[in-house]
Coordinates of C-alpha atoms in Angstrom, one line a residue:
M1 CA -27.3 -35.6 -20.3
S2 CA -24.4 -33.9 -18.1
S3 CA -26.2 -31.7 -15.4
S4 CA -22.8 -28.9 -15.8
V5 CA -23.8 -25.6 -16.9
Y6 CA -20.4 -25.1 -16.0
S7 CA -19.3 -27.3 -19.0
K8 CA -21.7 -26.4 -21.8
Y9 CA -20.7 -22.8 -21.8
R10 CA -17.6 -24.2 -22.0
A11 CA -18.0 -26.5 -24.9
A12 CA -19.4 -24.2 -26.7
F13 CA -17.0 -21.2 -26.5
A14 CA -14.6 -24.1 -26.9
Q15 CA -16.4 -25.0 -30.4
A16 CA -16.8 -21.3 -31.2
L17 CA -12.7 -20.9 -30.9
A18 CA -12.7 -24.2 -32.8
T19 CA -14.7 -23.1 -35.8
A20 CA -13.2 -19.8 -36.1
L21 CA -9.4 -21.6 -36.1
G22 CA -10.4 -24.4 -38.2
V23 CA -9.0 -26.9 -35.9
P24 CA -11.0 -29.6 -34.1
A25 CA -13.0 -28.5 -30.5
A26 CA -10.7 -31.5 -28.9
D27 CA -7.6 -29.3 -30.1
I28 CA -9.5 -26.4 -28.4
E29 CA -11.3 -27.2 -25.4
A30 CA -8.3 -28.3 -22.7
Q31 CA -6.9 -24.8 -23.4
V32 CA -9.6 -23.4 -22.2
K33 CA -9.2 -22.2 -18.8
P34 CA -11.7 -20.3 -15.2
A35 CA -10.6 -16.6 -16.6
E36 CA -9.2 -14.3 -13.4
P37 CA -12.5 -13.5 -12.3
T38 CA -12.1 -9.8 -12.6
H39 CA -11.8 -10.7 -16.7
G40 CA -14.4 -13.0 -16.7
D41 CA -15.5 -16.7 -16.7
L42 CA -13.1 -18.8 -18.9
S43 CA -10.2 -18.3 -20.9
F44 CA -8.1 -18.6 -23.3
A45 CA -4.5 -17.9 -24.4
T46 CA -3.8 -17.2 -27.8
F47 CA 0.3 -17.4 -27.4
P48 CA 0.0 -21.0 -28.9
L49 CA -1.0 -19.7 -31.7
A50 CA 2.1 -17.2 -32.4
K51 CA 4.2 -18.3 -33.9
A52 CA 2.0 -19.9 -37.1
Q53 CA 0.0 -16.8 -37.2
K54 CA 2.9 -14.2 -37.2
K55 CA 1.0 -11.9 -35.3
A56 CA 1.4 -10.6 -31.1
P57 CA -1.0 -13.0 -29.0
P58 CA -3.0 -9.5 -27.8
A59 CA -3.8 -8.7 -31.8
I60 CA -4.7 -12.5 -32.4
A61 CA -6.6 -12.2 -29.0
A62 CA -9.0 -9.0 -30.7
G63 CA -9.3 -10.4 -33.6
L64 CA -10.8 -14.0 -32.2
A65 CA -13.4 -11.7 -29.8
Q66 CA -14.5 -9.9 -32.6
T67 CA -15.3 -12.6 -34.6
L68 CA -17.1 -14.5 -32.1
S69 CA -20.4 -15.2 -31.1
V70 CA -21.8 -17.7 -28.6
P71 CA -25.9 -17.6 -27.0
G72 CA -25.5 -16.9 -23.1
L73 CA -21.6 -15.3 -23.3
E74 CA -19.9 -11.8 -23.8
I75 CA -17.0 -12.3 -25.3
K76 CA -13.9 -9.8 -24.8
A77 CA -9.8 -9.6 -25.3
V78 CA -8.1 -9.2 -22.8
G79 CA -4.6 -8.8 -24.0
P80 CA -2.8 -12.0 -25.2
Y81 CA -6.4 -13.7 -23.9
V82 CA -10.3 -14.2 -25.0
N83 CA -12.6 -14.0 -22.0
A84 CA -15.7 -14.4 -21.8
R85 CA -18.3 -14.2 -18.7
F86 CA -21.8 -15.9 -18.9
L87 CA -24.0 -13.2 -19.0
A88 CA -26.7 -13.2 -16.0
M89 CA -29.7 -14.5 -18.1
P90 CA -30.0 -17.5 -19.0
F91 CA -27.2 -18.5 -16.8
T92 CA -28.4 -17.9 -12.9
A93 CA -31.7 -19.8 -13.9
E94 CA -30.0 -22.3 -15.5
V95 CA -28.1 -23.5 -12.8
L96 CA -30.2 -22.6 -10.1
D97 CA -32.9 -25.0 -11.9
T98 CA -30.7 -27.8 -12.5
A99 CA -29.3 -27.8 -9.0
R100 CA -33.1 -28.6 -7.2
A101 CA -33.9 -30.3 -10.0
A102 CA -31.9 -33.0 -8.9
G103 CA -31.6 -32.1 -5.6
P104 CA -29.8 -34.6 -3.6
R105 CA -28.3 -36.3 -7.2
Y106 CA -27.0 -32.7 -7.4
G107 CA -23.3 -32.8 -8.8
G108 CA -23.8 -36.5 -10.0
D109 CA -24.5 -37.5 -13.8
S110 CA -24.7 -41.0 -14.8
E111 CA -24.3 -40.8 -17.6
V112 CA -19.9 -40.7 -17.0
G113 CA -19.2 -43.9 -15.7
K114 CA -22.6 -45.8 -17.5
G115 CA -21.6 -49.6 -18.2
K116 CA -17.9 -49.5 -16.2
T117 CA -16.9 -51.4 -12.8
V118 CA -15.1 -49.6 -10.4
T119 CA -13.8 -52.5 -7.0
I120 CA -12.7 -49.9 -4.5
D121 CA -10.8 -52.3 -1.6
Y122 CA -10.9 -49.7 2.0
S123 CA -11.1 -50.1 5.6
S124 CA -9.6 -53.1 5.4
P125 CA -9.0 -54.1 9.1
N126 CA -8.6 -57.1 11.4
I127 CA -10.2 -59.2 12.6
A128 CA -9.7 -60.1 16.4
K129 CA -8.4 -56.8 17.0
P130 CA -10.9 -53.2 17.3
I131 CA -10.5 -50.8 14.5
G132 CA -8.4 -47.5 15.5
F133 CA -7.9 -44.3 14.9
H134 CA -6.0 -45.1 11.9
H135 CA -8.5 -46.6 10.0
I136 CA -10.3 -43.1 9.7
R137 CA -8.2 -42.2 6.4
T138 CA -9.0 -45.4 4.7
T139 CA -12.7 -46.0 5.9
F140 CA -13.4 -41.7 5.2
L141 CA -11.7 -41.5 1.7
G142 CA -12.5 -44.8 0.5
H143 CA -17.2 -44.7 1.6
C144 CA -16.3 -40.9 -0.1
I145 CA -14.9 -42.5 -3.5
A146 CA -17.7 -44.7 -3.7
N147 CA -19.9 -42.6 -3.3
I148 CA -18.7 -40.4 -6.0
Y149 CA -18.0 -43.1 -8.6
R150 CA -21.9 -44.3 -7.3
A151 CA -23.0 -40.1 -8.2
L152 CA -21.5 -40.7 -12.2
G153 CA -22.8 -43.5 -12.9
W154 CA -20.4 -46.4 -12.3
R155 CA -21.3 -49.6 -10.6
V156 CA -19.6 -49.6 -7.4
E157 CA -17.7 -53.1 -6.1
G158 CA -16.8 -52.1 -2.4
I159 CA -14.5 -54.2 -1.3
N160 CA -13.9 -54.5 2.7
Y161 CA -11.0 -56.9 3.5
L162 CA -10.4 -57.9 6.4
G163 CA -7.5 -58.9 7.9
D164 CA -8.6 -62.4 8.6
W165 CA -5.4 -64.3 8.2
G166 CA -1.7 -65.0 9.7
K167 CA 0.3 -65.9 12.3
Q168 CA -1.5 -63.4 14.8
F169 CA -4.6 -65.7 14.7
G170 CA -2.6 -68.1 16.0
L171 CA -1.9 -65.6 18.5
V172 CA -5.4 -64.7 19.5
A173 CA -5.9 -69.1 19.8
V174 CA -3.1 -69.8 22.1
G175 CA -3.4 -66.9 24.4
F176 CA -7.3 -67.5 24.5
Q177 CA -6.2 -71.0 25.5
E178 CA -4.0 -68.8 28.5
Y179 CA -6.4 -66.2 29.2
G180 CA -9.9 -65.8 27.3
D181 CA -13.3 -66.9 28.5
P182 CA -14.9 -69.0 27.0
A183 CA -17.7 -67.6 28.1
R184 CA -16.6 -64.4 26.0
I185 CA -15.8 -66.1 23.1
E186 CA -18.5 -63.5 20.9
D187 CA -17.1 -60.3 22.6
M188 CA -15.0 -57.8 20.9
G189 CA -13.7 -56.6 23.3
H190 CA -12.7 -60.0 25.4
L191 CA -10.2 -60.6 22.1
V192 CA -8.4 -57.6 22.5
E193 CA -8.0 -57.6 25.8
V194 CA -6.3 -61.0 24.6
Y195 CA -4.5 -60.6 21.8
V196 CA -2.9 -58.0 24.0
K197 CA -1.4 -60.0 26.2
A198 CA -1.1 -63.0 23.9
N199 CA 1.4 -60.5 21.8
A200 CA 3.1 -59.0 24.2
R201 CA 4.3 -62.5 25.3
A202 CA 4.9 -63.7 22.3
K203 CA 7.6 -60.6 22.2
A204 CA 9.1 -61.6 25.2
E205 CA 9.2 -65.9 25.1
P206 CA 10.1 -67.5 21.5
E207 CA 8.3 -70.9 22.6
F208 CA 5.0 -68.5 22.1
D209 CA 5.7 -67.1 19.6
E210 CA 6.3 -70.4 18.1
K211 CA 3.3 -71.6 19.7
A212 CA 0.9 -69.0 17.8
R213 CA 3.3 -70.2 14.2
D214 CA 1.9 -73.7 15.1
F215 CA -1.1 -72.6 15.2
F216 CA -1.3 -70.4 11.9
R217 CA 0.3 -73.6 10.1
R218 CA -2.6 -76.3 11.1
M219 CA -4.2 -73.2 10.4
E220 CA -3.3 -73.3 6.5
A221 CA -3.2 -77.4 6.4
G222 CA -7.3 -77.4 7.5
D223 CA -6.9 -78.3 10.5
A224 CA -10.8 -78.9 11.9
E225 CA -10.2 -77.5 15.3
A226 CA -8.0 -74.6 14.0
L227 CA -10.5 -73.9 11.7
K228 CA -13.5 -73.8 14.2
L229 CA -11.4 -71.4 16.5
W230 CA -10.5 -69.1 14.4
N231 CA -14.2 -68.9 12.4
Q232 CA -15.4 -67.5 15.8
F233 CA -12.9 -65.0 16.2
R234 CA -13.7 -64.3 13.3
E235 CA -17.6 -64.3 13.1
T236 CA -17.3 -61.6 16.9
S237 CA -15.4 -59.5 15.4
I238 CA -17.4 -58.9 12.3
R239 CA -20.6 -58.2 14.5
G240 CA -18.0 -55.5 16.4
F241 CA -17.5 -53.8 13.2
K242 CA -21.0 -54.2 11.6
V243 CA -22.1 -51.7 15.1
I244 CA -19.6 -49.2 14.5
Y245 CA -20.1 -49.3 10.0
E246 CA -23.4 -48.5 11.0
R247 CA -22.8 -45.9 13.1
M248 CA -20.7 -44.3 10.5
G249 CA -23.3 -44.5 7.8
I250 CA -20.8 -47.3 6.0
E251 CA -22.4 -50.2 4.0
F252 CA -19.6 -52.4 1.9
E253 CA -21.0 -54.4 -1.2
H254 CA -18.6 -57.8 0.0
I255 CA -17.1 -58.0 3.3
E256 CA -15.0 -60.7 2.6
G257 CA -10.8 -61.4 3.9
E258 CA -7.6 -62.9 2.5
S259 CA -9.0 -66.5 4.1
R260 CA -11.3 -65.8 1.0
Y261 CA -8.1 -66.7 -1.5
Q262 CA -6.8 -70.0 1.6
G263 CA -6.1 -72.6 -0.9
K264 CA -6.3 -71.1 -4.2
M265 CA -3.0 -69.4 -4.3
D266 CA -0.9 -72.6 -5.4
A267 CA -3.3 -71.9 -8.6
V268 CA -1.7 -68.5 -9.1
I269 CA 2.3 -69.4 -7.8
E270 CA 1.8 -72.4 -10.5
Q271 CA 0.5 -68.7 -12.6
I272 CA 4.1 -67.0 -11.5
A273 CA 6.1 -70.3 -12.1
K274 CA 5.2 -69.5 -16.5
K275 CA 5.2 -66.4 -16.4
P276 CA 7.6 -64.0 -14.8
G277 CA 8.6 -67.2 -13.5
V278 CA 9.9 -68.7 -9.4
K279 CA 13.1 -68.7 -7.5
E280 CA 14.4 -70.2 -4.3
S281 CA 15.6 -67.0 -2.0
Q282 CA 16.9 -68.3 1.5
G283 CA 14.5 -70.9 1.9
A284 CA 11.6 -68.9 0.3
L285 CA 10.1 -68.8 -3.0
I286 CA 9.8 -64.9 -4.5
V287 CA 9.1 -64.1 -7.7
D288 CA 11.9 -64.4 -10.2
M289 CA 12.0 -60.8 -11.8
P290 CA 14.5 -57.9 -12.1
Y291 CA 14.6 -56.0 -8.7
A292 CA 16.4 -52.1 -8.3
E293 CA 19.3 -52.3 -5.8
N294 CA 18.6 -52.7 -2.2
E295 CA 15.0 -53.6 -3.2
P296 CA 13.1 -56.3 -0.9
P297 CA 11.8 -59.2 -3.5
V298 CA 8.2 -60.7 -3.8
L299 CA 8.1 -63.2 -1.5
L300 CA 5.2 -66.0 -2.7
K301 CA 6.2 -68.5 0.9
K302 CA 8.4 -67.9 3.8
N303 CA 11.1 -70.9 4.6
D304 CA 8.4 -72.8 6.5
G305 CA 5.8 -72.9 3.7
S306 CA 3.3 -70.4 5.0
T307 CA 2.0 -68.0 2.6
L308 CA 2.1 -64.0 2.6
Y309 CA -0.1 -61.3 2.5
A310 CA 1.7 -60.2 -1.4
T311 CA 0.7 -64.1 -2.4
R312 CA -3.2 -63.5 -1.4
D313 CA -2.9 -60.2 -3.1
L314 CA -2.2 -61.7 -6.0
A315 CA -4.9 -64.0 -6.1
A316 CA -7.3 -61.7 -5.1
A317 CA -6.6 -59.3 -8.2
E318 CA -7.3 -62.8 -9.9
D319 CA -10.0 -63.2 -8.5
R320 CA -11.7 -59.5 -8.5
Y321 CA -11.2 -59.0 -11.9
E322 CA -12.8 -62.9 -12.9
R323 CA -16.0 -62.0 -10.3
F324 CA -16.4 -58.1 -11.7
H325 CA -14.3 -57.3 -14.6
F326 CA -14.1 -54.1 -13.3
D327 CA -12.6 -51.1 -15.4
K328 CA -10.8 -49.7 -12.6
S329 CA -9.8 -51.5 -9.1
L330 CA -8.5 -48.6 -6.2
Y331 CA -7.0 -49.7 -3.0
V332 CA -7.4 -47.0 -0.7
V333 CA -4.8 -48.0 1.7
A334 CA -1.8 -46.1 3.5
Q335 CA 1.4 -44.2 1.1
D336 CA 3.6 -46.6 3.7
Q337 CA 2.3 -49.4 1.6
A338 CA 3.3 -47.4 -1.8
L339 CA 6.5 -50.2 -2.8
H340 CA 3.8 -53.0 -2.1
F341 CA 1.6 -52.2 -3.6
R342 CA 4.3 -51.1 -7.0
Q343 CA 5.8 -54.6 -6.8
L344 CA 1.7 -56.2 -6.8
F345 CA 0.7 -54.2 -9.9
R346 CA 4.2 -54.8 -11.7
T347 CA 4.1 -58.4 -10.7
L348 CA 0.7 -58.4 -12.0
T349 CA 2.2 -56.9 -15.3
E350 CA 4.9 -59.4 -14.8
M351 CA 1.6 -62.4 -15.4
G352 CA 0.9 -60.8 -18.9
Q353 CA -2.4 -59.8 -17.3
P354 CA -3.9 -57.1 -19.8
W355 CA -6.3 -55.4 -16.4
A356 CA -2.8 -54.2 -14.7
D357 CA -2.9 -51.3 -15.3
R358 CA -6.1 -50.8 -14.1
C359 CA -4.5 -51.4 -10.6
V360 CA -4.5 -47.5 -8.1
H361 CA -3.2 -47.4 -5.5
V362 CA -5.1 -44.8 -4.0
A363 CA -2.7 -43.9 -0.9
F364 CA -2.6 -41.2 2.0
G365 CA -1.0 -39.8 4.4
R366 CA -0.9 -40.1 8.4
I367 CA -2.7 -38.5 11.1
H368 CA -0.4 -36.8 13.9
G369 CA -1.4 -35.3 17.5
M370 CA -4.2 -38.1 18.5
S371 CA -5.3 -38.9 21.6
T372 CA -8.3 -39.5 24.3
R373 CA -9.5 -38.8 27.6
K374 CA -8.6 -42.4 27.9
G375 CA -4.5 -42.0 27.0
Q376 CA -4.8 -45.9 25.9
V377 CA -4.6 -47.7 22.3
V378 CA -7.0 -45.0 20.4
Q379 CA -10.0 -46.8 19.3
L380 CA -12.4 -45.5 16.6
N381 CA -15.3 -46.5 19.0
D382 CA -13.3 -44.1 21.3
V383 CA -13.3 -41.4 19.4
L384 CA -16.9 -41.1 17.9
D385 CA -18.1 -41.4 21.4
E386 CA -15.7 -38.9 22.3
A387 CA -16.8 -35.9 19.8
K388 CA -20.1 -37.0 20.7
D389 CA -20.2 -36.1 24.5
R390 CA -17.9 -33.1 23.7
V391 CA -21.0 -31.9 20.8
S392 CA -24.1 -32.6 24.2
A393 CA -22.7 -30.4 26.5
K394 CA -22.5 -27.3 23.7
V395 CA -25.9 -28.8 22.3
K396 CA -26.9 -28.0 26.3
E397 CA -26.0 -25.2 26.7
N398 CA -26.6 -23.4 22.9
M399 CA -30.5 -24.9 24.3
E400 CA -30.4 -23.4 28.0
A401 CA -29.3 -20.1 26.5
G402 CA -32.4 -20.1 23.5
R403 CA -30.6 -20.1 20.6
L404 CA -30.8 -23.5 20.1
M405 CA -34.2 -26.3 19.7
T406 CA -34.0 -29.8 18.5
E407 CA -36.4 -32.6 19.9
D408 CA -33.7 -35.2 19.7
P409 CA -30.6 -33.7 20.8
D410 CA -28.7 -36.6 21.8
K411 CA -29.1 -37.1 18.0
L412 CA -27.8 -34.2 16.8
A413 CA -24.7 -34.6 19.2
E414 CA -24.0 -37.5 16.9
Q415 CA -24.7 -36.2 14.2
I416 CA -22.4 -32.6 14.4
G417 CA -19.8 -34.9 16.4
L418 CA -19.7 -37.8 13.1
G419 CA -19.6 -34.5 10.6
A420 CA -17.0 -32.8 12.9
I421 CA -14.4 -36.5 12.7
A422 CA -15.2 -37.2 8.7
F423 CA -14.5 -33.2 7.4
G424 CA -11.6 -33.0 9.8
D425 CA -10.2 -35.8 7.7
L426 CA -11.3 -35.2 4.3
K427 CA -10.5 -31.5 3.8
H428 CA -7.2 -32.8 3.9
K429 CA -5.8 -33.5 1.1
R430 CA -5.1 -37.5 0.9
A431 CA -1.6 -37.7 0.5
S432 CA -1.0 -35.0 3.2
D433 CA 0.0 -35.8 6.7
Y434 CA -2.1 -33.8 9.1
N435 CA -2.6 -33.3 12.5
F436 CA -5.4 -33.6 14.8
D437 CA -6.6 -31.1 17.2
W438 CA -10.3 -31.9 19.1
D439 CA -10.9 -27.7 19.5
E440 CA -10.5 -27.1 15.3
V441 CA -12.3 -30.5 14.2
L442 CA -14.9 -29.3 16.5
S443 CA -15.2 -25.5 15.8
F444 CA -18.1 -24.0 14.7
E445 CA -15.7 -21.6 12.9
G446 CA -14.1 -21.5 9.9
H447 CA -13.0 -25.2 7.5
T448 CA -15.0 -27.4 9.4
G449 CA -17.5 -30.3 9.6
P450 CA -19.6 -28.5 12.5
Y451 CA -19.7 -24.9 10.3
L452 CA -20.7 -26.9 7.3
Q453 CA -23.7 -28.7 8.8
Y454 CA -24.5 -25.4 10.4
A455 CA -24.6 -23.4 7.5
H456 CA -27.5 -26.0 6.2
A457 CA -29.1 -25.9 9.0
R458 CA -29.5 -21.9 8.7
V459 CA -30.3 -22.5 5.2
A460 CA -32.6 -24.5 5.9
T461 CA -34.0 -22.9 8.9
V462 CA -34.8 -19.6 5.9
L463 CA -36.4 -21.7 3.6
R464 CA -39.3 -23.2 6.6
K465 CA -39.4 -19.2 7.7
G466 CA -40.5 -18.3 4.0
N467 CA -42.7 -21.4 3.9
G468 CA -40.3 -23.0 1.2
A469 CA -38.9 -23.1 -2.1
P470 CA -41.0 -21.7 -5.0
A471 CA -42.1 -23.6 -7.3
S472 CA -42.0 -20.2 -9.9
Y473 CA -38.8 -17.3 -9.4
D474 CA -37.6 -14.6 -12.1
A475 CA -33.6 -15.2 -11.8
S476 CA -32.8 -12.5 -13.9
L477 CA -34.3 -10.3 -9.8
L478 CA -30.9 -12.3 -8.6
T479 CA -28.4 -9.2 -9.2
L480 CA -26.4 -8.2 -6.2
P481 CA -22.4 -9.3 -6.7
E482 CA -23.3 -11.6 -3.9
E483 CA -25.4 -13.1 -5.6
Q484 CA -24.2 -13.8 -8.4
A485 CA -20.9 -15.0 -6.5
L486 CA -23.1 -17.8 -4.8
V487 CA -24.3 -19.0 -8.4
R488 CA -21.0 -19.1 -9.1
E489 CA -20.3 -21.7 -6.6
I490 CA -23.6 -23.9 -6.8
M491 CA -23.2 -24.5 -10.1
R492 CA -19.1 -25.8 -9.2
L493 CA -20.1 -29.2 -8.0
P494 CA -20.6 -30.9 -11.1
E495 CA -17.0 -30.2 -12.3
V496 CA -15.4 -30.4 -8.9
V497 CA -17.5 -34.0 -8.7
R498 CA -15.8 -35.3 -11.7
D499 CA -12.6 -33.9 -10.7
A500 CA -12.8 -35.6 -7.3
A501 CA -13.3 -38.9 -9.5
E502 CA -10.9 -38.9 -11.6
Q503 CA -8.5 -37.4 -9.0
Y504 CA -9.2 -39.7 -6.1
E505 CA -9.6 -36.9 -4.2
P506 CA -12.6 -35.8 -2.0
S507 CA -10.8 -33.1 -0.2
L508 CA -11.9 -31.6 -3.5
V509 CA -15.6 -31.6 -3.0
A510 CA -15.1 -30.9 0.7
R511 CA -13.4 -27.4 -0.2
L512 CA -15.9 -26.7 -2.8
L513 CA -18.5 -27.0 0.3
L514 CA -16.4 -24.6 1.7
D515 CA -16.3 -22.0 -0.4
V516 CA -20.5 -21.8 -1.0
A517 CA -21.2 -21.8 2.7
A518 CA -18.7 -19.0 2.7
A519 CA -20.3 -17.6 0.2
L520 CA -23.8 -17.9 1.1
S521 CA -22.6 -16.0 4.6
R522 CA -21.3 -13.1 2.6
Y523 CA -24.7 -12.5 0.9
Y524 CA -26.5 -13.2 4.5
T525 CA -23.6 -10.1 5.4
L526 CA -25.0 -7.8 3.0
G527 CA -28.8 -9.0 4.2
N528 CA -27.7 -7.8 8.1
Q529 CA -26.4 -4.7 7.4
E530 CA -29.1 -3.9 4.5
R531 CA -32.2 -4.6 4.8
D532 CA -33.5 -4.4 0.9
K533 CA -31.0 -7.0 0.5
R534 CA -31.9 -9.5 2.4
I535 CA -34.0 -12.9 1.3
L536 CA -37.0 -12.4 2.8
V537 CA -37.5 -9.0 2.1
D538 CA -41.4 -8.3 1.9
D539 CA -41.3 -7.7 -2.6
D540 CA -43.0 -10.8 -3.5
A541 CA -41.0 -11.4 -6.3
L542 CA -37.2 -10.6 -5.5
R543 CA -38.3 -12.6 -2.1
S544 CA -39.1 -16.1 -4.8
A545 CA -36.3 -15.2 -6.2
R546 CA -33.8 -15.1 -3.2
L547 CA -35.0 -18.2 -1.7
A548 CA -34.0 -20.0 -4.7
L549 CA -31.5 -19.2 -5.1
A550 CA -31.2 -20.2 -1.4
D551 CA -32.3 -23.3 -1.9
A552 CA -30.2 -24.1 -4.5
A553 CA -27.4 -23.5 -2.1
R554 CA -29.3 -25.8 -0.1
V555 CA -29.6 -28.4 -2.3
T556 CA -25.4 -27.9 -3.3
L557 CA -24.2 -28.4 -0.1
A558 CA -27.2 -31.0 1.3
A559 CA -25.8 -33.3 -2.3
G560 CA -22.3 -32.7 -1.1
L561 CA -22.2 -33.1 2.7
T562 CA -24.2 -36.6 1.8
L563 CA -20.8 -37.7 -1.1
L564 CA -18.7 -37.2 2.0
G565 CA -20.4 -39.3 4.3
I566 CA -21.6 -35.8 6.3
P567 CA -25.4 -36.3 8.2
T568 CA -26.8 -33.3 7.5
P569 CA -29.0 -31.6 10.0
E570 CA -32.3 -29.3 9.1
N571 CA -31.9 -27.3 12.7
M572 CA -28.5 -26.0 14.3

């Protein structure tokens, strides 16, 4: 059953219009849009009816408005539009009751994706390298999209597809032989040091680079000694990665990598050879299909016989469909890889895979302006540490000034720091680039994670002072414009979550939470100006109604922040 009060009224309005016009409701529902707030909540434009009815749109709207009657809606014509406004009752009670009953699950709807499966490929760092700050977008976006799909009832198979195969591991191996300390082979930091030295040397010395290539060829040939060393590097890296993911509250259903498809790629190449075909080009094996002018071909094997990223991705796509029979397969990968995924999906289509059109590249833009105090390679863990350190200083300052009380300042600093970094990314449309700025992301004012966490903690504090949320209340007492505005923002979360899933756009949830927090702030400000408009008034009935509204706002903020993977402290 849908948890959206908005969708219920929208469907009822569309059905009434359809009945009056003698057409299917499905033809009308897409034409019902949000109205201008001054005119109502829902709006239907009559312009498309003018030709058939041979009437002016305002006349059509006036006639329709007179004939329509929908419980819970006030319907009026405004020029060429038929507008509907939610009546304060029962609308207010329905919104608050729905949110409060759903609690942490508010915004979700288990019926939407029932029986459907989505695979989500995200994060995907390379082994023997640190998780860099540039991984933040794929990691947070993928985690949030996975949360949204779970909330909508989909079976989610989150895949951390490690870059664990290729020449770079030959570099680590030959570098370890030159610079490594065998006693530190389980030290992720040491492997990174070795890789940096080996990579620099390979660029300067072609013969050293060839040693790395030769080591990788040994890996592909199944050399036991080479694979044993590679596996040690892989296990060390995964242990290091898990510590960071645990810190961010992220778990994957599957941690696997390109190496999974070693030994399986010849079968894929044979399949491609049948349809659409393969051919040699400059000693390499490529997919034989038409290419645009200056478009590089899809390489399956290099001239030395080693496989490539595209070959492994084709094998992975087939394997995922065989394992999961997905309804959608999402790849949360930077926009820079757009050509790769266009060609990947096109190759699958040319192979005759009927599920190729279920594969989606969820592309995202770049982050600019990032630097750390260390001034070195930007590692994600360093950024999280720095965020925590900066917040710790603010927490200490506020505790000393008596503005904050917490039993665990270290935990609070970690929660706020993580929330700041995560929301600083997720509030941006994923396709856009953005500039990272420490002062902006850590601010307690404006469009930031700490601002939302503070809004949640503040309303939680009000509820504690009011002895908790009431079991019963009279929603008809919530008549202030600011109260009705807040109710309407609370109402929107289920619709926004669905839109976010359809568009793979977590920023929609982030922006809605900012709107909820802003409406809540205006409500607080009203009470600060006039005592009788405060939440905690002396009138018991009014106090209970306003506490119920506050509780619904708290639920909405908590549910939305949880979808974004952001902690929700109760006290700040």
